[in-house]
Every structure is written in C-alpha cells, then in structure tokens.
CSV table of C-alpha atoms in Angstrom, one decimal:
chain,number,residue,atom,x,y,z
J,1,MET,CA,-8.3,-13.5,-13.1
J,2,ILE,CA,-6.9,-15.7,-15.9
J,3,ASP,CA,-7.7,-12.9,-18.4
J,4,PHE,CA,-5.9,-10.5,-16.1
J,5,LEU,CA,-2.8,-12.7,-15.7
J,6,ARG,CA,-2.6,-13.1,-19.5
J,7,TYR,CA,-2.7,-9.4,-19.8
J,8,LEU,CA,0.2,-9.0,-17.3
J,9,GLY,CA,2.1,-11.7,-19.1
J,10,ARG,CA,2.2,-9.5,-22.2
J,11,GLN,CA,3.7,-6.6,-20.2
J,12,SER,CA,7.2,-6.1,-19.1
J,13,SER,CA,8.2,-6.9,-15.6
J,14,LEU,CA,6.1,-5.3,-12.9
J,15,TYR,CA,6.9,-2.7,-10.3
J,16,ASN,CA,10.0,-1.4,-12.0
J,17,VAL,CA,11.6,1.3,-9.7
J,18,SER,CA,13.8,4.2,-10.9
J,19,GLY,CA,14.9,7.5,-9.4
J,20,PRO,CA,17.2,8.6,-6.7
J,21,GLU,CA,18.3,6.2,-3.9
J,22,ARG,CA,16.3,8.0,-1.3
J,23,THR,CA,13.3,10.3,-1.2
J,24,VAL,CA,11.1,11.7,1.5
J,25,VAL,CA,7.5,12.5,1.1
J,26,THR,CA,5.2,14.1,3.6
J,27,PHE,CA,1.8,12.8,4.4
J,28,GLU,CA,-1.4,13.9,6.2
J,29,SER,CA,-3.1,11.8,8.8
J,30,ILE,CA,-6.7,13.1,9.3
J,31,ASP,CA,-8.0,9.8,10.7
J,32,ASN,CA,-4.7,8.2,11.7
J,33,ARG,CA,-4.2,6.7,8.2
J,34,PRO,CA,-1.2,8.0,6.2
J,35,ILE,CA,-2.5,9.8,3.1
J,36,VAL,CA,0.3,10.5,0.5
J,37,ASN,CA,0.3,12.4,-2.8
J,38,VAL,CA,0.7,10.1,-5.7
J,39,ARG,CA,1.0,11.0,-9.4
J,40,LEU,CA,-0.3,8.5,-12.0
J,41,ASN,CA,0.7,7.9,-15.6
J,42,GLY,CA,2.9,11.0,-15.8
J,43,SER,CA,0.2,13.4,-14.6
J,44,LYS,CA,1.4,16.5,-12.6
J,45,THR,CA,-1.9,16.5,-10.6
J,46,PRO,CA,-1.4,14.8,-7.3
J,47,LEU,CA,-4.0,12.3,-6.1
J,48,ARG,CA,-4.6,11.3,-2.4
J,49,PHE,CA,-3.7,7.7,-1.7
J,50,VAL,CA,-3.9,5.8,1.7
J,51,LEU,CA,-0.8,3.8,2.5
J,52,ASP,CA,-2.4,0.5,3.0
J,53,THR,CA,-0.2,-2.4,4.2
J,54,GLY,CA,-3.4,-4.4,4.6
J,55,SER,CA,-3.8,-4.5,0.8
J,56,GLY,CA,-1.6,-6.5,-1.6
J,57,MET,CA,-2.4,-4.7,-4.8
J,58,SER,CA,-3.2,-1.0,-5.1
J,59,VAL,CA,-6.8,0.2,-5.5
J,60,ILE,CA,-8.2,3.2,-7.3
J,61,SER,CA,-11.7,4.6,-7.1
J,62,GLU,CA,-14.2,4.3,-10.0
J,63,GLU,CA,-14.6,8.1,-10.0
J,64,THR,CA,-10.8,8.7,-10.2
J,65,ALA,CA,-10.4,6.0,-12.9
J,66,ARG,CA,-13.0,7.8,-15.0
J,67,ARG,CA,-11.3,11.1,-14.6
J,68,LEU,CA,-8.0,9.7,-15.7
J,69,GLY,CA,-9.5,7.7,-18.6
J,70,LEU,CA,-8.5,4.4,-17.1
J,71,ARG,CA,-10.4,1.4,-18.5
J,72,PRO,CA,-10.6,-2.1,-17.0
J,73,VAL,CA,-8.3,-4.7,-18.6
J,74,ALA,CA,-10.3,-7.6,-17.1
J,75,ARG,CA,-13.3,-8.1,-14.9
J,76,GLY,CA,-15.7,-10.7,-13.6
J,77,GLY,CA,-16.6,-12.5,-10.5
J,78,MET,CA,-17.2,-11.3,-7.0
J,79,ALA,CA,-14.8,-11.0,-4.1
J,80,ARG,CA,-14.9,-10.3,-0.3
J,81,ALA,CA,-12.4,-8.3,1.7
J,82,ILE,CA,-10.7,-10.2,4.5
J,83,GLY,CA,-12.9,-10.0,7.6
J,84,GLY,CA,-15.8,-8.4,5.7
J,85,GLY,CA,-19.2,-9.6,4.9
J,86,GLY,CA,-19.9,-7.5,1.8
J,87,ARG,CA,-19.1,-8.6,-1.7
J,88,PHE,CA,-18.0,-6.5,-4.7
J,89,GLU,CA,-17.3,-7.0,-8.3
J,90,ILE,CA,-13.7,-7.7,-9.3
J,91,VAL,CA,-12.4,-5.2,-11.8
J,92,TYR,CA,-8.7,-5.2,-12.8
J,93,GLY,CA,-6.8,-2.2,-14.1
J,94,TYR,CA,-3.2,-1.3,-15.0
J,95,LEU,CA,-1.1,1.8,-14.5
J,96,ASN,CA,1.9,2.6,-16.7
J,97,SER,CA,3.5,4.6,-13.9
J,98,MET,CA,3.2,5.8,-10.4
J,99,ASP,CA,5.3,8.6,-8.8
J,100,LEU,CA,5.9,9.0,-5.0
J,101,GLY,CA,8.1,12.0,-4.5
J,102,ASP,CA,11.1,11.4,-6.8
J,103,ILE,CA,10.6,7.6,-6.9
J,104,HIS,CA,9.2,6.4,-10.2
J,105,ILE,CA,7.4,3.0,-10.3
J,106,GLU,CA,6.3,1.4,-13.6
J,107,ASN,CA,3.8,-1.2,-14.6
J,108,VAL,CA,1.5,-1.3,-11.6
J,109,PRO,CA,-1.6,-3.6,-11.5
J,110,ILE,CA,-4.5,-2.2,-9.7
J,111,TYR,CA,-8.1,-2.9,-8.6
J,112,ILE,CA,-10.8,-0.4,-9.7
J,113,ARG,CA,-13.5,-0.2,-7.1
J,114,ARG,CA,-16.3,2.0,-5.9
J,115,PHE,CA,-15.5,3.9,-2.7
J,116,TYR,CA,-18.2,4.6,-0.1
J,117,ASP,CA,-16.3,6.7,2.4
J,118,GLN,CA,-17.5,10.3,2.1
J,119,GLN,CA,-16.1,11.5,5.4
J,120,THR,CA,-12.4,11.3,4.3
J,121,PRO,CA,-12.5,11.1,0.5
J,122,VAL,CA,-9.4,9.6,-1.2
J,123,ASP,CA,-8.6,8.6,-4.7
J,124,GLY,CA,-7.0,5.3,-3.9
J,125,TYR,CA,-5.1,2.9,-1.6
J,126,LEU,CA,-1.4,2.3,-2.1
J,127,GLY,CA,-0.9,-1.5,-1.7
J,128,ILE,CA,2.2,-3.1,-0.3
J,129,ALA,CA,3.2,-4.7,-3.5
J,130,ALA,CA,4.0,-1.3,-5.1
J,131,LEU,CA,6.6,-0.9,-2.4
J,132,VAL,CA,8.2,-4.4,-2.5
J,133,ARG,CA,11.4,-3.1,-4.0
J,134,LEU,CA,11.8,-0.2,-1.5
J,135,VAL,CA,12.8,0.0,2.1
J,136,THR,CA,10.0,2.1,3.6
J,137,ALA,CA,10.0,4.0,6.9
J,138,VAL,CA,6.8,5.8,8.1
J,139,ASP,CA,7.3,8.4,10.8
J,140,TYR,CA,3.9,9.3,12.3
J,141,GLY,CA,5.5,11.9,14.6
J,142,THR,CA,6.9,14.0,11.8
J,143,ARG,CA,4.4,12.7,9.2
J,144,ARG,CA,7.1,11.8,6.7
J,145,MET,CA,7.6,8.6,4.7
J,146,THR,CA,11.1,7.7,3.6
J,147,LEU,CA,11.6,5.5,0.6
J,148,VAL,CA,15.0,3.9,-0.1
J,149,ARG,CA,15.7,1.9,-3.2
J,150,GLN,CA,17.1,-1.6,-2.8
J,151,ARG,CA,20.1,-1.7,-5.1
J,152,ASN,CA,20.7,-5.4,-4.4
J,153,SER,CA,20.0,-7.8,-1.7
J,154,ALA,CA,23.4,-7.3,-0.1
J,155,ASP,CA,22.6,-3.6,0.5
J,156,LEU,CA,19.3,-4.4,2.3
J,157,SER,CA,20.7,-4.9,5.8
J,158,SER,CA,22.8,-1.8,5.7
J,159,LEU,CA,19.9,0.4,4.4
J,160,ILE,CA,17.7,-0.8,7.2
J,161,ASP,CA,20.4,-0.1,9.8
J,162,ARG,CA,20.9,3.4,8.3
J,163,ILE,CA,17.3,4.3,8.6
J,164,ALA,CA,17.0,2.8,12.1
J,165,THR,CA,20.0,4.8,13.4
J,166,THR,CA,19.5,8.1,11.7
J,167,GLY,CA,15.7,8.2,11.4
J,168,PRO,CA,13.8,8.9,8.2
J,169,THR,CA,14.6,12.6,8.3
J,170,ASN,CA,18.3,12.3,9.4
J,171,ILE,CA,17.5,13.0,13.0
J,172,VAL,CA,18.3,10.9,16.0
J,173,ALA,CA,15.8,8.1,16.1
J,174,ARG,CA,13.4,8.2,19.1
J,175,PRO,CA,13.3,5.3,21.5
J,176,GLY,CA,10.9,2.6,20.5
J,177,PHE,CA,10.5,-1.1,20.2
J,178,GLU,CA,10.5,-3.7,17.4
J,179,VAL,CA,7.7,-5.9,16.2
J,180,LEU,CA,8.8,-8.8,13.9
J,181,VAL,CA,6.6,-9.2,10.9
J,182,ARG,CA,6.2,-11.7,8.2
J,183,THR,CA,4.5,-11.8,4.8
J,184,THR,CA,1.4,-13.8,4.3
J,185,SER,CA,0.7,-15.8,1.2
J,186,SER,CA,-1.5,-12.9,-0.1
J,187,GLY,CA,1.4,-10.4,0.5
J,188,PHE,CA,0.1,-8.8,3.7
J,189,LEU,CA,2.3,-8.0,6.7
J,190,SER,CA,1.4,-9.9,9.8
J,191,GLY,CA,2.8,-10.0,13.4
J,192,GLU,CA,2.1,-11.7,16.7
J,193,VAL,CA,-0.2,-9.9,19.1
J,194,THR,CA,-1.0,-10.7,22.7
J,195,ILE,CA,-4.4,-9.8,24.1
J,196,GLU,CA,-5.0,-9.7,27.8
J,197,GLY,CA,-6.6,-12.9,29.1
J,198,ILE,CA,-5.4,-15.0,26.2
J,199,THR,CA,-2.1,-16.7,26.8
J,200,LYS,CA,-1.5,-17.7,23.2
J,201,SER,CA,-0.2,-15.2,20.7
J,202,LEU,CA,-2.6,-14.3,17.9
J,203,ASN,CA,-1.7,-13.5,14.3
J,204,PHE,CA,-2.7,-10.0,13.3
J,205,ILE,CA,-2.4,-8.3,9.9
J,206,ILE,CA,-0.7,-4.9,10.4
J,207,ASP,CA,-2.9,-2.6,8.5
J,208,THR,CA,-2.0,1.1,8.1
J,209,GLY,CA,-5.2,1.5,6.0
J,210,ALA,CA,-7.5,0.7,8.9
J,211,THR,CA,-8.7,3.4,11.3
J,212,VAL,CA,-9.5,0.8,14.1
J,213,SER,CA,-8.3,-2.6,15.1
J,214,VAL,CA,-10.4,-5.6,14.2
J,215,ILE,CA,-10.6,-9.1,15.7
J,216,SER,CA,-12.4,-12.1,14.4
J,217,GLN,CA,-15.5,-13.5,15.9
J,218,ARG,CA,-13.5,-16.6,16.9
J,219,ALA,CA,-10.9,-14.6,18.8
J,220,ALA,CA,-13.8,-12.6,20.4
J,221,ALA,CA,-15.3,-15.9,21.6
J,222,LEU,CA,-12.1,-16.8,23.3
C-alpha cells in the first residue's frame, strides 16, 4: 500500500471529471445488478462494468487487464472482502481515463483481481469513489443511469432537487420513499435497516453490486 500511495503521489489529482453537465447511460440488469458500458484509456471498445456501491475503488479482472496491456503499479499482501472468508492477493493498478457516456474521468486507481463468476461475466466493478464528484441517479425501471457534474458545492442541493423532481430521464418521478445514507470510513454507502423481530436498527452497506442481501452471523444470532 505504501508503494501504491507513493505512486499516486507522483500523479496529478485523482478522479478529475470533464464533459457535459449531464449525461444519461443505459444499463442492463441480468441478475438485478446494473451493468454499464465503460471505455478505458481512450479505447472505443466498451467494457461491461457492474455499478458497485459496495466497493470503494474500482476493480478490473486479470483477463481484461491483460487484454488492455495494464500492468500492476504495486502489489503484495493479502486481503479479505467485507463479510467474506476467502483471501486474495492485493494488486494495485491505475487507469489514465474512464468514460461513462459523455462523462470523462481521469486518473482512476483500481484493483486488479481474478474473477470467478462465469454465469454473468463482466470486465470490472465500478467503485463509488469514481463517482464521488458526480450526482448519480440509477433508475431500475427504465434501466438508465443519470450522471450530473457537481460544478461547486453550492449547486449540489439544486442538482439533487432537479433530479428528484424531473426524474433521470426528464419524466415525472414515480412515487417512492427516501432512505438516508452515510459514508463509511472506507467510502461505502450505509443506511439503517430494521429487521422483523429486532427492535434496534441495524447498519447495512447498500450494495448495488450484490445479487442477494447478506447479514452477519452476529445479526443472525439475534
């Protein structure tokens, strides 16, 4: 990690966003996960990335990294995913650019990892850090994701209100409900969830990259 941080320190600022104020991209949802087309390092060939709010950094598969000629910038040590029992080698990579629709994001740190899912093959997972400077609306009904650039902090509230009132595709928003979320120290989104039979609210990571919900053994014991 120290080698990786030193490498990042020699780069310009991370996650620089450019392009139009607003763009809309479609996604597929074969197994309830949003899968969007992403272009990396200026390539015109789209790659399939899962929108993963349960991941801080973006992840790319070993096979896709080889195909693009991406080499690790640092490696070493073993890590374990949150809630998982398996361990995997930590391999850090770096993308010069990432394009989502007309939005262009430069200087994107990534993990390079072997993928085991053969049922719904994807090239990578789009972590929430890549979207930190964007207001993002994901409409599962129309399968469209709207990205709005944050010009400055004063515009943030008005941008959110605009998306909430017009909907991501400029249609009248459907009735719904709000769930307040916060950011964990690792950069994940989390919110309070109530389970029948437990009076106390539980803290759940809101994970668009997961196909099923997961609870800890401690929560199950309750």
